[in-house]
C-alpha cells in the first residue's frame, strides 16, 4: 500500500521510487499517471511546476548543468544552446528567450509534444522527471538564452584582434 501511495505522489522523486518499488515486487502502476518514457505528468503535476517556476527564483547555472549533463532529461542530446551541445535533431535554443516569455518557456517544457515537428521523436514532459526547483533552474537557464547562435558567432569573430573594422580597412588599403 505504501508503494502505491508513493507511486501516485505528485513529487517526482517519490513517484519514481514508488514506481520502482512496485515494479520490483511485481505490482502495477496506474497507467493513467504514466506517460511514454515512464514519466508521470498529471494535470496537478504540471500546474504545480508551472506555479512553482513562476513564483520562485532560479539558479541559471544549475539549469545549464541540468540541460547539458542530466541523463534523465538529456536536452543537449537533441538541442544546442549557448554554443554548447551536440544535438542537431532538435532546434538550437540559442535566442529562444528573445522570442518567448517565461510563461511560454514553461509551456514548451511542460507540453513539448504539442510543439515538436512530426519528423522528430516525441519529447516527454518534464513534469514527472524534475523536482520543482530543478524545473525552475532549467527555466532560468533558458531565460538567459536571448542571443541567437548566428549573432553570438558574429560577435565572437568581431572580437578577435585584427578583425575590427579599422584593422580590416588597414589591410585592404595599399
Coordinates of N, CA and C in Angstrom, one line a residue:
X1 N 0.8 -1.2 0.0 CA 0.0 0.0 0.0 C 0.9 1.3 0.0
X2 N 1.9 1.2 0.8 CA 2.8 2.4 0.8 C 3.5 2.7 -0.5
X3 N 3.8 1.6 -1.3 CA 4.5 1.8 -2.6 C 3.5 2.4 -3.6
X4 N 2.2 2.0 -3.5 CA 1.2 2.5 -4.4 C 1.0 4.0 -4.1
X5 N 1.0 4.3 -2.8 CA 0.8 5.7 -2.4 C 2.0 6.6 -2.9
X6 N 3.2 6.1 -2.8 CA 4.4 6.8 -3.3 C 4.3 6.9 -4.8
X7 N 3.9 5.9 -5.5 CA 3.8 5.9 -7.0 C 2.8 6.9 -7.5
X8 N 1.8 7.2 -6.7 CA 0.8 8.2 -7.1 C 1.1 9.6 -6.5
X9 N 2.2 9.8 -5.8 CA 2.5 11.1 -5.2 C 2.9 12.1 -6.3
X10 N 2.5 13.3 -6.1 CA 2.9 14.3 -7.1 C 4.4 14.7 -7.1
X11 N 5.1 14.4 -6.0 CA 6.5 14.6 -6.0 C 7.3 13.7 -6.9
X12 N 8.0 14.2 -7.9 CA 8.6 13.3 -8.9 C 9.6 12.2 -8.3
X13 N 10.3 12.6 -7.3 CA 11.3 11.6 -6.7 C 10.5 10.5 -5.9
X14 N 9.5 10.9 -5.2 CA 8.7 9.8 -4.5 C 7.9 9.0 -5.6
X15 N 7.4 9.6 -6.6 CA 6.7 8.8 -7.6 C 7.7 7.8 -8.3
X16 N 8.9 8.2 -8.7 CA 9.8 7.3 -9.3 C 10.2 6.2 -8.3
X17 N 10.4 6.5 -7.1 CA 10.8 5.5 -6.1 C 9.6 4.5 -5.9
X18 N 8.4 5.0 -5.8 CA 7.3 4.1 -5.6 C 7.1 3.2 -6.8
X19 N 7.2 3.8 -8.1 CA 7.1 3.0 -9.3 C 8.1 1.9 -9.3
X20 N 9.4 2.2 -9.0 CA 10.5 1.2 -9.0 C 10.2 0.1 -7.9
X21 N 9.7 0.5 -6.8 CA 9.4 -0.5 -5.7 C 8.3 -1.4 -6.1
X22 N 7.2 -0.8 -6.7 CA 6.1 -1.6 -7.2 C 6.5 -2.6 -8.3
X23 N 7.3 -2.1 -9.2 CA 7.8 -3.0 -10.3 C 8.7 -4.1 -9.8
X24 N 9.5 -3.8 -8.8 CA 10.4 -4.8 -8.2 C 9.6 -5.9 -7.5
X25 N 8.4 -5.6 -6.9 CA 7.7 -6.6 -6.3 C 6.5 -7.2 -7.1
X26 N 6.5 -6.7 -8.4 CA 5.5 -7.2 -9.3 C 4.2 -6.5 -9.3
X27 N 4.2 -5.4 -8.6 CA 2.9 -4.6 -8.5 C 2.7 -3.8 -9.8
X28 N 1.6 -3.2 -9.9 CA 1.3 -2.4 -11.1 C 1.2 -1.0 -10.7
X29 N 1.6 -0.1 -11.7 CA 1.5 1.3 -11.5 C 0.2 1.7 -12.4
X30 N -0.6 2.6 -11.8 CA -1.8 3.1 -12.5 C -1.4 3.7 -13.9
X31 N -1.8 3.1 -15.0 CA -1.4 3.5 -16.3 C -1.9 4.9 -16.7
X32 N -2.9 5.4 -15.9 CA -3.4 6.8 -16.2 C -2.4 7.8 -15.8
X33 N -1.5 7.5 -14.9 CA -0.5 8.5 -14.5 C 0.9 8.3 -15.1
X34 N 1.0 7.4 -16.1 CA 2.3 7.2 -16.7 C 2.2 7.5 -18.1
X35 N 3.2 8.3 -18.6 CA 3.3 8.7 -20.0 C 4.4 7.9 -20.7
X36 N 4.5 8.1 -22.0 CA 5.6 7.4 -22.7 C 6.9 7.8 -22.0
X37 N 7.8 6.9 -21.8 CA 9.1 7.2 -21.2 C 9.0 7.0 -19.7
X38 N 7.8 6.7 -19.1 CA 7.7 6.4 -17.7 C 7.5 7.6 -16.8
X39 N 7.3 8.7 -17.3 CA 7.2 9.9 -16.5 C 5.8 10.2 -16.2
X40 N 5.5 10.5 -14.9 CA 4.2 10.9 -14.5 C 4.0 12.3 -14.9
X41 N 2.8 12.6 -15.4 CA 2.6 14.0 -15.8 C 1.1 14.3 -15.7
X42 N 0.6 14.2 -14.5 CA -0.9 14.5 -14.3 C -1.0 16.0 -14.4
X43 N -2.2 16.5 -14.6 CA -2.5 17.9 -14.7 C -2.1 18.6 -13.4
X44 N -2.2 18.0 -12.3 CA -1.8 18.6 -11.0 C -0.3 18.8 -10.9
X45 N 0.4 17.8 -11.5 CA 1.9 17.9 -11.5 C 2.3 19.1 -12.4
X46 N 1.7 19.2 -13.5 CA 2.0 20.3 -14.5 C 1.7 21.6 -13.9
X47 N 0.5 21.7 -13.3 CA 0.2 23.0 -12.7 C 1.1 23.4 -11.5
X48 N 1.4 22.4 -10.7 CA 2.3 22.6 -9.5 C 3.7 23.2 -10.0
X49 N 4.2 22.5 -11.1 CA 5.5 23.0 -11.6 C 5.4 24.4 -12.2
X50 N 4.3 24.6 -12.9 CA 4.1 26.0 -13.5 C 4.0 27.0 -12.4
X51 N 3.3 26.8 -11.4 CA 3.1 27.8 -10.3 C 4.5 28.0 -9.6
X52 N 5.2 26.9 -9.3 CA 6.4 27.0 -8.6 C 7.4 27.8 -9.4
X53 N 7.6 27.5 -10.7 CA 8.5 28.2 -11.6 C 8.2 29.7 -11.7
X54 N 6.9 30.1 -11.7 CA 6.5 31.5 -11.8 C 6.7 32.2 -10.5
X55 N 6.8 31.5 -9.3 CA 6.9 32.2 -8.1 C 8.2 32.1 -7.3
X56 N 9.2 31.4 -7.9 CA 10.5 31.2 -7.3 C 11.6 31.6 -8.2
X57 N 12.7 32.0 -7.5 CA 13.9 32.4 -8.3 C 14.7 31.2 -8.7
X58 N 15.3 31.3 -9.9 CA 16.1 30.2 -10.4 C 17.6 30.4 -10.3
X59 N 18.3 29.3 -10.4 CA 19.8 29.4 -10.5 C 20.1 28.9 -11.9
X60 N 20.3 29.9 -12.8 CA 20.5 29.5 -14.2 C 21.8 28.6 -14.4
X61 N 22.8 28.7 -13.5 CA 24.0 27.8 -13.7 C 23.6 26.4 -13.4
X62 N 22.7 26.2 -12.4 CA 22.3 24.8 -12.2 C 21.4 24.3 -13.3
X63 N 20.6 25.2 -13.9 CA 19.7 24.9 -15.0 C 20.6 24.5 -16.3
X64 N 21.7 25.2 -16.5 CA 22.6 24.9 -17.6 C 23.2 23.5 -17.4
X65 N 23.6 23.2 -16.1 CA 24.1 21.9 -15.8 C 23.1 20.8 -16.1
X66 N 21.8 21.0 -15.7 CA 20.7 20.1 -16.0 C 20.6 19.9 -17.5
X67 N 20.6 21.0 -18.2 CA 20.4 20.9 -19.7 C 21.4 20.0 -20.4
X68 N 22.7 20.2 -20.0 CA 23.8 19.5 -20.7 C 24.2 18.2 -20.0
X69 N 24.0 18.1 -18.7 CA 24.6 16.9 -18.1 C 23.6 15.9 -17.4
X70 N 22.4 16.3 -17.3 CA 21.4 15.4 -16.7 C 21.0 14.3 -17.7
X71 N 21.3 13.1 -17.4 CA 21.0 12.0 -18.3 C 19.5 11.7 -18.4
X72 N 18.7 12.0 -17.4 CA 17.3 11.7 -17.4 C 16.5 12.6 -18.4
X73 N 17.0 13.8 -18.5 CA 16.3 14.7 -19.5 C 17.0 14.9 -20.8
X74 N 18.3 14.8 -20.8 CA 19.2 14.8 -22.0 C 18.9 15.8 -23.0
X75 N 18.6 17.1 -22.6 CA 18.3 18.1 -23.5 C 19.3 18.3 -24.6
X76 N 20.6 18.3 -24.2 CA 21.7 18.6 -25.0 C 22.0 17.5 -26.1
X77 N 21.3 16.4 -26.0 CA 21.4 15.3 -27.0 C 20.7 15.7 -28.3
X78 N 19.6 16.5 -28.1 CA 18.8 16.9 -29.3 C 19.0 18.4 -29.6
X79 N 19.3 19.2 -28.6 CA 19.4 20.6 -28.8 C 20.8 21.2 -28.5
X80 N 21.1 22.2 -29.2 CA 22.3 23.0 -28.8 C 21.8 24.3 -28.2
X81 N 22.6 24.9 -27.3 CA 22.2 26.2 -26.7 C 23.5 26.8 -26.2
X82 N 23.5 28.1 -26.3 CA 24.7 28.9 -25.8 C 26.0 28.4 -26.3
X83 N 26.0 27.9 -27.5 CA 27.3 27.4 -28.1 C 27.7 26.1 -27.6
X84 N 26.9 25.4 -26.9 CA 27.2 24.0 -26.4 C 26.1 23.0 -26.9
X85 N 26.5 21.8 -26.7 CA 25.5 20.7 -27.0 C 25.8 20.1 -28.4
X86 N 25.6 18.8 -28.5 CA 25.9 18.1 -29.7 C 24.7 17.9 -30.5
X87 N 23.5 18.3 -30.0 CA 22.3 17.9 -30.6 C 22.0 18.7 -31.9
X88 N 21.6 18.0 -32.9 CA 21.2 18.6 -34.2 C 19.8 18.2 -34.6
X89 N 19.2 17.2 -33.9 CA 17.9 16.7 -34.3 C 16.8 17.7 -33.9
X90 N 17.1 18.4 -32.8 CA 16.1 19.5 -32.3 C 16.7 20.8 -32.7
X91 N 15.9 21.9 -32.6 CA 16.4 23.2 -32.9 C 17.4 23.7 -31.9
X92 N 18.3 24.6 -32.4 CA 19.2 25.3 -31.5 C 18.4 26.3 -30.7
X93 N 18.5 26.2 -29.4 CA 17.6 27.0 -28.5 C 18.2 28.4 -28.2
X94 N 19.4 28.7 -28.7 CA 20.0 30.0 -28.5 C 19.1 31.0 -29.1
X95 N 18.8 32.1 -28.3 CA 17.9 33.1 -28.8 C 16.5 32.9 -28.4
X96 N 16.2 31.7 -27.9 CA 14.8 31.3 -27.5 C 14.1 32.4 -26.7
X97 N 14.8 32.9 -25.7 CA 14.2 33.9 -24.7 C 14.0 35.2 -25.4
X98 N 14.6 35.5 -26.5 CA 14.4 36.8 -27.2 C 13.0 36.8 -27.9
X99 N 12.5 35.6 -28.1 CA 11.2 35.5 -28.8 C 10.1 34.8 -28.0
X100 N 10.4 34.4 -26.7 CA 9.5 33.7 -25.9 C 9.6 34.3 -24.5
X101 N 8.4 34.5 -23.8 CA 8.5 34.9 -22.4 C 8.5 33.7 -21.5
X102 N 8.6 34.0 -20.2 CA 8.7 32.9 -19.2 C 7.5 31.9 -19.2
X103 N 6.4 32.5 -19.4 CA 5.2 31.6 -19.4 C 5.2 30.7 -20.6
X104 N 5.7 31.2 -21.8 CA 5.8 30.3 -23.0 C 6.9 29.3 -22.8
X105 N 8.0 29.7 -22.2 CA 9.1 28.7 -21.9 C 8.6 27.6 -21.0
X106 N 7.8 27.9 -20.0 CA 7.3 26.9 -19.1 C 6.3 26.0 -19.9
X107 N 5.5 26.5 -20.8 CA 4.6 25.7 -21.6 C 5.4 24.8 -22.5
X108 N 6.4 25.3 -23.1 CA 7.2 24.5 -24.1 C 7.8 23.3 -23.3
X109 N 8.2 23.4 -22.1 CA 8.8 22.3 -21.4 C 7.8 21.4 -20.8
X110 N 6.6 21.9 -20.4 CA 5.6 21.0 -19.8 C 4.7 20.3 -20.8
X111 N 4.6 20.9 -22.0 CA 3.8 20.3 -23.0 C 4.6 20.2 -24.3
X112 N 5.7 19.6 -24.3 CA 6.6 19.6 -25.5 C 6.1 19.0 -26.8
X113 N 5.4 17.8 -26.6 CA 5.0 17.1 -27.8 C 3.9 17.9 -28.6
X114 N 3.3 18.9 -28.1 CA 2.4 19.7 -28.8 C 3.1 20.6 -29.8
X115 N 4.4 20.8 -29.6 CA 5.1 21.7 -30.4 C 6.3 21.1 -31.2
X116 N 6.4 19.8 -31.1 CA 7.5 19.1 -31.7 C 7.1 18.7 -33.1
X117 N 7.9 18.9 -34.1 CA 7.6 18.6 -35.5 C 7.4 17.1 -35.6
X118 N 6.5 16.6 -36.5 CA 6.2 15.2 -36.7 C 7.4 14.4 -37.0
X119 N 8.4 15.0 -37.6 CA 9.6 14.2 -38.1 C 10.5 13.9 -36.9
X120 N 10.3 14.5 -35.7 CA 11.1 14.3 -34.6 C 10.4 13.3 -33.6
X121 N 11.2 12.6 -32.8 CA 10.6 11.7 -31.8 C 9.8 12.5 -30.8
X122 N 8.8 12.0 -30.2 CA 8.0 12.7 -29.2 C 8.9 12.9 -28.0
X123 N 8.8 14.1 -27.5 CA 9.5 14.5 -26.3 C 8.6 14.4 -25.1
X124 N 9.1 13.8 -24.0 CA 8.3 13.6 -22.8 C 8.3 14.8 -22.0
X125 N 7.2 15.1 -21.3 CA 7.1 16.2 -20.4 C 8.1 16.1 -19.2
X126 N 8.6 17.2 -18.8 CA 9.5 17.2 -17.6 C 8.7 17.1 -16.3
X127 N 7.4 17.1 -16.3 CA 6.6 17.2 -15.1 C 6.9 16.0 -14.2
X128 N 7.2 14.8 -14.7 CA 7.4 13.7 -13.8 C 8.9 13.4 -13.7
X129 N 9.7 14.2 -14.2 CA 11.2 13.9 -14.2 C 12.0 14.8 -13.3
X130 N 11.6 16.1 -13.2 CA 12.4 17.0 -12.4 C 11.7 17.5 -11.2
X131 N 12.4 17.8 -10.2 CA 11.8 18.4 -9.0 C 11.4 19.8 -9.4
X132 N 10.5 20.5 -8.6 CA 10.1 21.8 -8.9 C 11.3 22.8 -9.0
X133 N 12.2 22.6 -8.1 CA 13.4 23.5 -8.1 C 14.3 23.3 -9.3
X134 N 14.5 22.0 -9.7 CA 15.2 21.7 -10.9 C 14.6 22.3 -12.1
X135 N 13.2 22.2 -12.2 CA 12.5 22.7 -13.3 C 12.7 24.2 -13.4
X136 N 12.6 24.9 -12.2 CA 12.7 26.4 -12.2 C 14.1 26.8 -12.6
X137 N 15.1 26.0 -12.2 CA 16.5 26.3 -12.6 C 16.7 26.2 -14.1
X138 N 16.1 25.1 -14.7 CA 16.1 24.9 -16.1 C 15.5 26.1 -16.9
X139 N 14.3 26.6 -16.4 CA 13.7 27.7 -17.0 C 14.6 28.9 -16.9
X140 N 15.3 29.1 -15.7 CA 16.2 30.2 -15.6 C 17.3 30.2 -16.6
X141 N 17.8 29.0 -16.9 CA 18.9 28.9 -17.9 C 18.3 29.3 -19.3
X142 N 17.1 28.8 -19.6 CA 16.5 29.1 -20.9 C 16.2 30.6 -21.0
X143 N 15.8 31.2 -19.9 CA 15.6 32.7 -20.0 C 16.8 33.5 -20.3
X144 N 18.0 32.9 -20.1 CA 19.2 33.7 -20.4 C 19.6 33.5 -21.9
X145 N 18.9 32.7 -22.6 CA 19.3 32.4 -24.0 C 18.6 33.5 -24.9
X146 N 19.1 34.7 -24.8 CA 18.5 35.8 -25.6 C 19.2 36.0 -26.9
X147 N 20.4 35.6 -27.0 CA 21.2 35.8 -28.2 C 21.2 34.7 -29.1
X148 N 20.7 34.8 -30.4 CA 20.7 33.7 -31.3 C 22.1 33.2 -31.6
X149 N 22.3 32.0 -32.0 CA 23.6 31.4 -32.3 C 24.3 32.2 -33.4
X150 N 23.7 32.6 -34.4 CA 24.3 33.4 -35.5 C 24.9 34.7 -35.0
X151 N 24.2 35.4 -34.2 CA 24.7 36.7 -33.6 C 25.9 36.4 -32.7
X152 N 25.8 35.3 -31.9 CA 26.9 35.0 -31.0 C 28.1 34.7 -31.8
X153 N 28.1 34.0 -32.8 CA 29.2 33.6 -33.6 C 29.8 34.9 -34.3
X154 N 28.9 35.8 -34.8 CA 29.4 37.0 -35.4 C 30.1 37.9 -34.4
X155 N 29.6 38.0 -33.2 CA 30.2 38.9 -32.2 C 31.5 38.2 -31.8
X156 N 31.6 36.9 -31.7 CA 32.8 36.3 -31.3 C 33.9 36.5 -32.3
X157 N 33.6 36.5 -33.6 CA 34.5 36.7 -34.7 C 35.0 38.2 -34.7
X158 N 34.0 39.1 -34.4 CA 34.4 40.5 -34.4 C 35.3 40.9 -33.3
X159 N 35.3 40.1 -32.2 CA 36.1 40.5 -31.1 C 37.5 39.9 -31.2
X160 N 37.8 39.2 -32.2 CA 39.2 38.6 -32.4 C 40.1 39.8 -32.8
X161 N 41.3 40.0 -32.2 CA 42.2 41.1 -32.5 C 42.5 41.0 -34.0
X162 N 42.4 42.2 -34.6 CA 42.7 42.3 -36.1 C 41.5 42.1 -36.9
X163 N 40.3 41.8 -36.3 CA 39.1 41.6 -37.1 C 38.1 42.9 -37.0
X164 N 38.6 43.9 -36.2 CA 37.7 45.1 -36.1 C 37.8 45.8 -37.5
X165 N 36.8 46.7 -37.7 CA 36.7 47.4 -39.0 C 38.0 48.2 -39.4
X166 N 38.6 48.9 -38.4 CA 39.8 49.6 -38.7 C 40.9 48.7 -39.2
X167 N 41.2 47.6 -38.5 CA 42.2 46.7 -38.9 C 41.9 46.1 -40.3
X168 N 40.7 45.8 -40.6 CA 40.3 45.3 -41.9 C 40.6 46.3 -43.0
X169 N 40.2 47.6 -42.7 CA 40.4 48.6 -43.7 C 41.9 48.8 -43.9
X170 N 42.7 48.8 -42.8 CA 44.1 49.0 -43.0 C 44.8 47.9 -43.8
X171 N 44.2 46.7 -43.7 CA 44.8 45.6 -44.5 C 44.4 45.7 -46.0
X172 N 43.2 46.3 -46.2 CA 42.8 46.5 -47.6 C 43.4 47.7 -48.3
X173 N 43.9 48.7 -47.5 CA 44.5 49.9 -48.1 C 45.9 49.6 -48.6
X174 N 46.3 50.2 -49.7 CA 47.6 50.0 -50.3 C 48.7 50.6 -49.5

